[in-house]
CSV table of C-alpha atoms in Angstrom, one decimal:
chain,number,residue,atom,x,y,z
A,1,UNK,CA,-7.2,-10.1,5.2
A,2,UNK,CA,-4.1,-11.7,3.9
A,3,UNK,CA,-1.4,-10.8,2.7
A,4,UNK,CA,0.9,-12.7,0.1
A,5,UNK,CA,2.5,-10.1,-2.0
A,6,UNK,CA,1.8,-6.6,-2.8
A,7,UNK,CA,1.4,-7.1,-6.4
A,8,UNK,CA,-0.4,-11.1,-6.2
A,9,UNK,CA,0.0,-13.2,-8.9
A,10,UNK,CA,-3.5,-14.2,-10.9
A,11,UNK,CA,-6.1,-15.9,-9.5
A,12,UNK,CA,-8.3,-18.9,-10.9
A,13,UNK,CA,-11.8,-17.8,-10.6
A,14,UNK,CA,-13.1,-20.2,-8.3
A,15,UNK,CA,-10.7,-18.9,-5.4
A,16,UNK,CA,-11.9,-15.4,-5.7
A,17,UNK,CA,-15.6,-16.9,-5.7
A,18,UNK,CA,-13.9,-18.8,-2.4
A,19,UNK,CA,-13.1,-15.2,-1.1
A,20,UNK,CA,-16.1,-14.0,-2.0
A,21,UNK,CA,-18.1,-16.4,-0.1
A,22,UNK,CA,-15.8,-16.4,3.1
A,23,UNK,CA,-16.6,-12.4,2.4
A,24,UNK,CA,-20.2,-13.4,2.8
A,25,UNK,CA,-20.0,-15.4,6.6
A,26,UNK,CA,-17.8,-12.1,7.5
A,27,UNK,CA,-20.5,-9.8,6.6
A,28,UNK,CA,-23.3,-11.7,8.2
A,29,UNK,CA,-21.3,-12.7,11.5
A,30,UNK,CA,-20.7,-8.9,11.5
A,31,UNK,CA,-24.0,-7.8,11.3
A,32,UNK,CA,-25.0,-10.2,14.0
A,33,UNK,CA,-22.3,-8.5,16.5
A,34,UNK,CA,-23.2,-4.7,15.9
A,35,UNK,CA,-26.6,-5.6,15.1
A,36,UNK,CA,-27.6,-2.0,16.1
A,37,UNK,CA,-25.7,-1.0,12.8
A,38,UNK,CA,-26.6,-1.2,9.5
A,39,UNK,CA,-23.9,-2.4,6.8
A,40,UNK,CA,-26.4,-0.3,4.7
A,41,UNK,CA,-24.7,3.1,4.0
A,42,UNK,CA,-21.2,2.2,5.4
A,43,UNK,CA,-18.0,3.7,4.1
A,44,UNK,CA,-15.1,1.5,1.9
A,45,UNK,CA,-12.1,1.6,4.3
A,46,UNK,CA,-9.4,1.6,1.3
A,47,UNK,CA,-5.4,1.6,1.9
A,48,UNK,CA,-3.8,2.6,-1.4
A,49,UNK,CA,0.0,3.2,-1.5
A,50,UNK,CA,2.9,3.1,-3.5
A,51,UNK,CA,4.3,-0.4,-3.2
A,52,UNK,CA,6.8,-0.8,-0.4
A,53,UNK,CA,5.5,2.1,1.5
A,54,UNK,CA,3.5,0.8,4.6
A,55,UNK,CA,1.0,-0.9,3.1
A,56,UNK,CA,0.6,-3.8,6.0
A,57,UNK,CA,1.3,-1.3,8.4
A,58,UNK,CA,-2.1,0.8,7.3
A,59,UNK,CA,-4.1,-2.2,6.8
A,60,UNK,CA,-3.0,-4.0,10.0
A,61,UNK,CA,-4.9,-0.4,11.3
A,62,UNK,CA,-8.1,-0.5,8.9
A,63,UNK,CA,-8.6,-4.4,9.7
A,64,UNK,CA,-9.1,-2.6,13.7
A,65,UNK,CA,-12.0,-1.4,12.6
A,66,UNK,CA,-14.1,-4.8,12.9
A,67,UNK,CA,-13.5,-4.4,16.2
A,68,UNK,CA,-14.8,-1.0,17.0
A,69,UNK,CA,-17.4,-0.9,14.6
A,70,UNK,CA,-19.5,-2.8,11.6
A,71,UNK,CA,-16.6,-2.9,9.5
A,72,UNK,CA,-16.2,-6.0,7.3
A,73,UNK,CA,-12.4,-7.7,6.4
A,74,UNK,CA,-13.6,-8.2,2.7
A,75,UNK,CA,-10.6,-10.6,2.2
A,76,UNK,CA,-10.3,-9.9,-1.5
A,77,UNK,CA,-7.2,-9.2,-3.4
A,78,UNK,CA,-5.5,-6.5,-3.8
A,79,UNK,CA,-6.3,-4.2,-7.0
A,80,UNK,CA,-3.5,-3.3,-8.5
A,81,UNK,CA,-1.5,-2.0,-11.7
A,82,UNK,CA,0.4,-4.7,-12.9
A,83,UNK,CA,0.5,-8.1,-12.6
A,84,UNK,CA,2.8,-9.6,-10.2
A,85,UNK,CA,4.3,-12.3,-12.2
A,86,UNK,CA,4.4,-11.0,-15.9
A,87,UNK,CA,4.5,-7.0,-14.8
A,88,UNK,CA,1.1,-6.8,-17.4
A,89,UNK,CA,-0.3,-3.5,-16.9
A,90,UNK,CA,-3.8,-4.2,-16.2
A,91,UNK,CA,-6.4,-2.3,-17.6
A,92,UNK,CA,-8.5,0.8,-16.4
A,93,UNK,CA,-11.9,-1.6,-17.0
A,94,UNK,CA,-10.0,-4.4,-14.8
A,95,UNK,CA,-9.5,-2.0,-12.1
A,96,UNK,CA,-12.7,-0.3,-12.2
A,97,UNK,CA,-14.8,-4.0,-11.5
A,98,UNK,CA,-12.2,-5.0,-8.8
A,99,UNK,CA,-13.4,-1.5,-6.9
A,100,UNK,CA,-16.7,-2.2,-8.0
A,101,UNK,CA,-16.8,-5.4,-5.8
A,102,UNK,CA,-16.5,-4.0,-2.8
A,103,UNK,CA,-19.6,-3.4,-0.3
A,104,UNK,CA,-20.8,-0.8,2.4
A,105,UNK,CA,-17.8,-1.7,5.2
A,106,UNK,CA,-15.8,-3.2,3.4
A,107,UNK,CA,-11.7,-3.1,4.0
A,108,UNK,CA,-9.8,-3.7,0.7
A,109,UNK,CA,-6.3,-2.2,-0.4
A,110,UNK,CA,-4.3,-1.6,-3.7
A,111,UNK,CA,-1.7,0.2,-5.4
A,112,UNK,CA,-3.4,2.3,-7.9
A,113,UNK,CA,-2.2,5.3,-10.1
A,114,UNK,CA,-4.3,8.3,-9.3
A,115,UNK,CA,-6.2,7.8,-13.3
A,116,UNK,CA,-9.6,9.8,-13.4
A,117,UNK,CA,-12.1,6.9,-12.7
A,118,UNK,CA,-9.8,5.4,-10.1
A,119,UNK,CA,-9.5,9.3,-8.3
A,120,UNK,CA,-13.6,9.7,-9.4
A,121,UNK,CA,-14.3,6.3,-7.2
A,122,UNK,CA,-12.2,6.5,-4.7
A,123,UNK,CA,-12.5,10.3,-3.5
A,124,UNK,CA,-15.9,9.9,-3.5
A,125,UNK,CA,-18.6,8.3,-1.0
A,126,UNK,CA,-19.0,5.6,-0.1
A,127,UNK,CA,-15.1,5.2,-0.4
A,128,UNK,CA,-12.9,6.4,2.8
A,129,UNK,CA,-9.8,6.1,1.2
A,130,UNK,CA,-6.4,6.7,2.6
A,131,UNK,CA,-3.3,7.2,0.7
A,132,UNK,CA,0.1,6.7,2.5
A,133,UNK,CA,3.6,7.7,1.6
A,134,UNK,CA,7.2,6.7,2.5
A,135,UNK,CA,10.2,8.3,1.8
A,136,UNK,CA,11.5,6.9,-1.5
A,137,UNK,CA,15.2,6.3,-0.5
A,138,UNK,CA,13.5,3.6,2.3
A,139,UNK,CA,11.3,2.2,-0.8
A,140,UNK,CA,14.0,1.9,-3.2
A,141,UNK,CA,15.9,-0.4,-0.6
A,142,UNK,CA,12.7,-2.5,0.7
A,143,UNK,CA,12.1,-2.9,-3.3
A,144,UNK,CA,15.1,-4.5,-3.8
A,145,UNK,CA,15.4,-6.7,-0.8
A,146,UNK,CA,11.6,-7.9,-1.7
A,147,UNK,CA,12.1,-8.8,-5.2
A,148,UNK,CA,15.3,-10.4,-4.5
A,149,UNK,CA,14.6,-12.6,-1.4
A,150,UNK,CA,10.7,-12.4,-0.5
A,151,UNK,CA,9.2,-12.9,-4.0
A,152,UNK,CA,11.1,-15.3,-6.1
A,153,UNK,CA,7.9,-14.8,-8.5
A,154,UNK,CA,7.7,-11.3,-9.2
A,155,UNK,CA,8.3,-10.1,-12.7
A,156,UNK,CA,12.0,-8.6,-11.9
A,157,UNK,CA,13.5,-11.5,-9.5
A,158,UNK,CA,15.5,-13.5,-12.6
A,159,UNK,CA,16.9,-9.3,-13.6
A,160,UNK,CA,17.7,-9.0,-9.9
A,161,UNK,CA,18.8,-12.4,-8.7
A,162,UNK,CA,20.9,-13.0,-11.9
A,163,UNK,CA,21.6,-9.7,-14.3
A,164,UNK,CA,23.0,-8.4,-10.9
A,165,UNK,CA,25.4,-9.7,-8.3
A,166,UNK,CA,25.7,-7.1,-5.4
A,167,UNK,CA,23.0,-5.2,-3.7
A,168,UNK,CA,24.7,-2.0,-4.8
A,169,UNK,CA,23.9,-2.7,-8.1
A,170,UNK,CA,20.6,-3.9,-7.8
A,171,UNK,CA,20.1,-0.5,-5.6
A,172,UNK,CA,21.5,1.5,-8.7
A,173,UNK,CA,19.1,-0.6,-11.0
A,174,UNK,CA,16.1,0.6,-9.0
A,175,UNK,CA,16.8,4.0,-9.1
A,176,UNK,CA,17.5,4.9,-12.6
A,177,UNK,CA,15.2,1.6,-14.2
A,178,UNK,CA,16.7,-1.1,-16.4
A,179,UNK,CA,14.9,-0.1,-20.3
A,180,UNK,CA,16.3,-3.2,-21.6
A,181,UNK,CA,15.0,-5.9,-19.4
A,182,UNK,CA,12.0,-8.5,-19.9
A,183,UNK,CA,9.6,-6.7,-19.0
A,184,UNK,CA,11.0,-3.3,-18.3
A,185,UNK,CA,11.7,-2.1,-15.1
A,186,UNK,CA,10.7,2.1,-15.1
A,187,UNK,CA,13.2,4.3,-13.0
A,188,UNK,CA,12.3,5.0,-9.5
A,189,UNK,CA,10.7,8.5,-10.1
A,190,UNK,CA,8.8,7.3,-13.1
A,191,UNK,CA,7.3,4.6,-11.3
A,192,UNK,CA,6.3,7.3,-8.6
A,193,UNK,CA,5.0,9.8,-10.7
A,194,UNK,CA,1.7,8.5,-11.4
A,195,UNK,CA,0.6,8.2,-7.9
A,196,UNK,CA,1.5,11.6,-7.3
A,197,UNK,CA,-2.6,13.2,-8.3
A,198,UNK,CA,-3.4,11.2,-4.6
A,199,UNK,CA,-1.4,14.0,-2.6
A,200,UNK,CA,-3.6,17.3,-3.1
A,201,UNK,CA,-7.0,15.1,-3.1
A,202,UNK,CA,-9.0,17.1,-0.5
A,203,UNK,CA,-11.0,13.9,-0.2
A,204,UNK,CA,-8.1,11.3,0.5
A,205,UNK,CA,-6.3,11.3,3.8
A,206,UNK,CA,-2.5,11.4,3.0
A,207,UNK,CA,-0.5,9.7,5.4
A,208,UNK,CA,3.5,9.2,5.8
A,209,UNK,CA,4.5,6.0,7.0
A,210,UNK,CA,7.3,7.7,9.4
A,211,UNK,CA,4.5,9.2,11.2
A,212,UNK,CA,3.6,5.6,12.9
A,213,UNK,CA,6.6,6.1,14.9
A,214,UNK,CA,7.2,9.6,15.6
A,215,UNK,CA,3.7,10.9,16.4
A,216,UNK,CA,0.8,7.3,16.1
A,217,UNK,CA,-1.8,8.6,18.6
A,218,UNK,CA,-2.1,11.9,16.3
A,219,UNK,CA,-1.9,9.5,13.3
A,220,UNK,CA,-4.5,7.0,14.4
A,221,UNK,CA,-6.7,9.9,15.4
A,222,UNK,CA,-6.2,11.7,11.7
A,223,UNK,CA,-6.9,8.1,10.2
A,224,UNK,CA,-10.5,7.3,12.3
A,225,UNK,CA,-11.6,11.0,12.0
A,226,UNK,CA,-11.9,10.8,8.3
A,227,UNK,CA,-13.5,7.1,9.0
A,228,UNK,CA,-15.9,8.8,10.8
A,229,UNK,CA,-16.4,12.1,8.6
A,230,UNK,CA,-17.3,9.0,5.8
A,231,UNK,CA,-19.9,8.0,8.3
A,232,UNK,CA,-18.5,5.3,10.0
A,233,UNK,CA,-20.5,4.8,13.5
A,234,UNK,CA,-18.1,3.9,16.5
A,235,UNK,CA,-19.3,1.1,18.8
A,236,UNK,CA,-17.0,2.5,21.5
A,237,UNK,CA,-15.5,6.5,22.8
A,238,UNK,CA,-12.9,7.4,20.8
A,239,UNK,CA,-9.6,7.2,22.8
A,240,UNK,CA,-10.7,3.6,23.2
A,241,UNK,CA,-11.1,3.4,19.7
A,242,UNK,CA,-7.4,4.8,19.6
A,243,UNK,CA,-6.7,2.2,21.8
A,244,UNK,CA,-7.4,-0.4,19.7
A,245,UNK,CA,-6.3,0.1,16.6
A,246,UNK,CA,-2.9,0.9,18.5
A,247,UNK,CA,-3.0,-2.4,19.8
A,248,UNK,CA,-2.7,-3.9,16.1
A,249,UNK,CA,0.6,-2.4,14.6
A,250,UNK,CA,2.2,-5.0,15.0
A,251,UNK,CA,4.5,-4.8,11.3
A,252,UNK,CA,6.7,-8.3,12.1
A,253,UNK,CA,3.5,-10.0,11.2
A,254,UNK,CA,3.8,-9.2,7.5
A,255,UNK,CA,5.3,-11.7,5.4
A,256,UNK,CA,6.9,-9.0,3.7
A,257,UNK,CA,8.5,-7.7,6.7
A,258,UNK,CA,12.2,-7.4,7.1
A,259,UNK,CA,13.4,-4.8,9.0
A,260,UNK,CA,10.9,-1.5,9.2
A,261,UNK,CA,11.3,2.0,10.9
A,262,UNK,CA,12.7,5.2,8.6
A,263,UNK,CA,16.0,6.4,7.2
A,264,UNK,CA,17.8,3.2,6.7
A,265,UNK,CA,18.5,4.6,3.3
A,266,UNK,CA,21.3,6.7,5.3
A,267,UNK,CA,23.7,3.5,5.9
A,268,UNK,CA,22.3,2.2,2.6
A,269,UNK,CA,23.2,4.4,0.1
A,270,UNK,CA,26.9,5.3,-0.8
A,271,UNK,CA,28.1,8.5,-2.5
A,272,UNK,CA,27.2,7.0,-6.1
A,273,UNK,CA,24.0,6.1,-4.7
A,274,UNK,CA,23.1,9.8,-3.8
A,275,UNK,CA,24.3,11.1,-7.3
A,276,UNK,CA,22.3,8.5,-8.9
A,277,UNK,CA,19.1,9.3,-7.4
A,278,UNK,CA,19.5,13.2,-7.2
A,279,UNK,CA,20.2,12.7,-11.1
A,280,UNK,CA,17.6,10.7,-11.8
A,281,UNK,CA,14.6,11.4,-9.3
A,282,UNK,CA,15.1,15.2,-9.1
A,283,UNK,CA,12.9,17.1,-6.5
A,284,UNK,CA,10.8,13.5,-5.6
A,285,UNK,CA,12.0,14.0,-1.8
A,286,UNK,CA,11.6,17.7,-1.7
A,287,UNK,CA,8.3,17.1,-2.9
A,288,UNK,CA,7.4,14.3,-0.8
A,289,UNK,CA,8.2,16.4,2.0
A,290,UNK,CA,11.3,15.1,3.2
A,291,UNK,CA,13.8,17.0,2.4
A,292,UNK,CA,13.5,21.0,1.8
A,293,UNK,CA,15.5,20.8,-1.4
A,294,UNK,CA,18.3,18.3,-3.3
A,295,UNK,CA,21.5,19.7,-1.0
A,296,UNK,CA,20.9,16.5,1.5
């Protein structure tokens, strides 16, 4: 599964036919290696995420599978929001057939709000779908660093590149949202807000990025058992399993990797910074779970 951008640009039809085909030999060579298995009945291994919270990490994880079981890299897009290049928001029925094209072991990954029909698909079987979380002073700096010198075609790199000459600025920009650019970029918490109906989803295994470094074996055991609970069928004992998928974080393979880890945000942000986002993202951080309150 590649990776290009976290909100890809639009495709011509006959390359998603192209990925759709190369989808195809996957499926088939996969069948022939666990022929045992059936692809018939398998769960969707899904990484959703807020942009610029661990998304390659998570899928680096879920691509594992292939390796320990009749999973399938489906290779297709990923289904997202908004358009990369004109910030479109894409509709509901757009969404709905880009999750509809996924099959039984498939891998796929988005950035989706937590909408009805995206929750009613994705909780549900045969979907395994994992939702993970970083803490939003990281994301604010990783979104600015990737608009402004990963992604000279996403919707906001002119507004970042030009409208603003200093990081700190930029940083301010992302926190409290810029109403007046073309499109308009939504304040930090706005923009977080609609993903928040994933968190208490008894059916979706939340996951916080940090954990990949402080505690991965517990984290890479939470993330196969609810594979498994989906009815994913193991070629191999678990703690090999563990192994395996441990053996594929590997985060400077991204193309969208620039630095990693947690708590940058502490040498990032100055006092203004802090003020800005207390005053305009109020409680996001308590409520994430990383911090116990706004006195931080």
């Amino acid at each position: 599964m590649r990776h290009k951008s976290s909100r890809p640009l639009r495709q011509p039809s006959w390359m998603l036919k192209a990925r759709l085909a190369r989808r195809l030999l996957r499926r088939l060579r996969q069948q022939i290696r666990y022929a045992r298995f059936s692809l018939r009945g398998l769960p969707i291994l899904f990484a959703n995420s807020f942009p610029k919270s661990g998304t390659h990490l998570l899928t680096q994880v879920l691509q594992a599978f292939t390796e320990i079981g009749p999973a399938v890299d489906s290779g297709l897009p990923a289904v997202v929001m908004y358009e990369g290049d004109s910030g479109r928001l894409r509709s509901e029925a757009e969404i709905i057939a880009d999750l509809k094209r996924f099959l039984p072991g498939d891998i796929g990954y988005g950035h989706l709000h937590a909408f009805s029909q995206a929750v009613e698909i994705l909780a549900a079987p045969p979907f395994a779908t994992y939702f993970i979380l970083r803490d939003p002073r990281d994301v604010a700096i990783s979104h600015v660093h990737y608009v402004t010198e990963m992604e000279p075609r996403h919707a906001h790199y002119r507004l970042f590149a030009y409208e603003f000459s200093t990081f700190e600025e930029r940083l301010a920009a992302t926190i409290t949202g810029v109403p007046w650019a073309d499109p308009p970029l939504p304040g930090l918490a706005d923009r977080f807000r609609p993903y928040l109906g994933w968190l208490n989803n008894p059916h979706v295994l939340t996951l916080q990025y940090e954990a990949f470094f402080a505690d991965r074996q517990s984290i890479l055991r939470a993330i196969l058992e609810h594979a498994i609970k989906r009815g994913f069928p193991l070629s191999q004992d678990l703690e090999g399993a563990i192994r395996v998928l441990a053996s594929h974080i590997q985060p400077q393979r991204s193309p969208t990797f620039r630095k990693g880890g947690a708590g940058g945000w502490r040498e990032a942000f100055s006092p203004q910074h802090k003020k800005l986002f207390k005053e305009y993202c109020p409680d996001i951080v308590a409520l994430l779970g990383y911090e116990k309150d706004d006195n931080w």
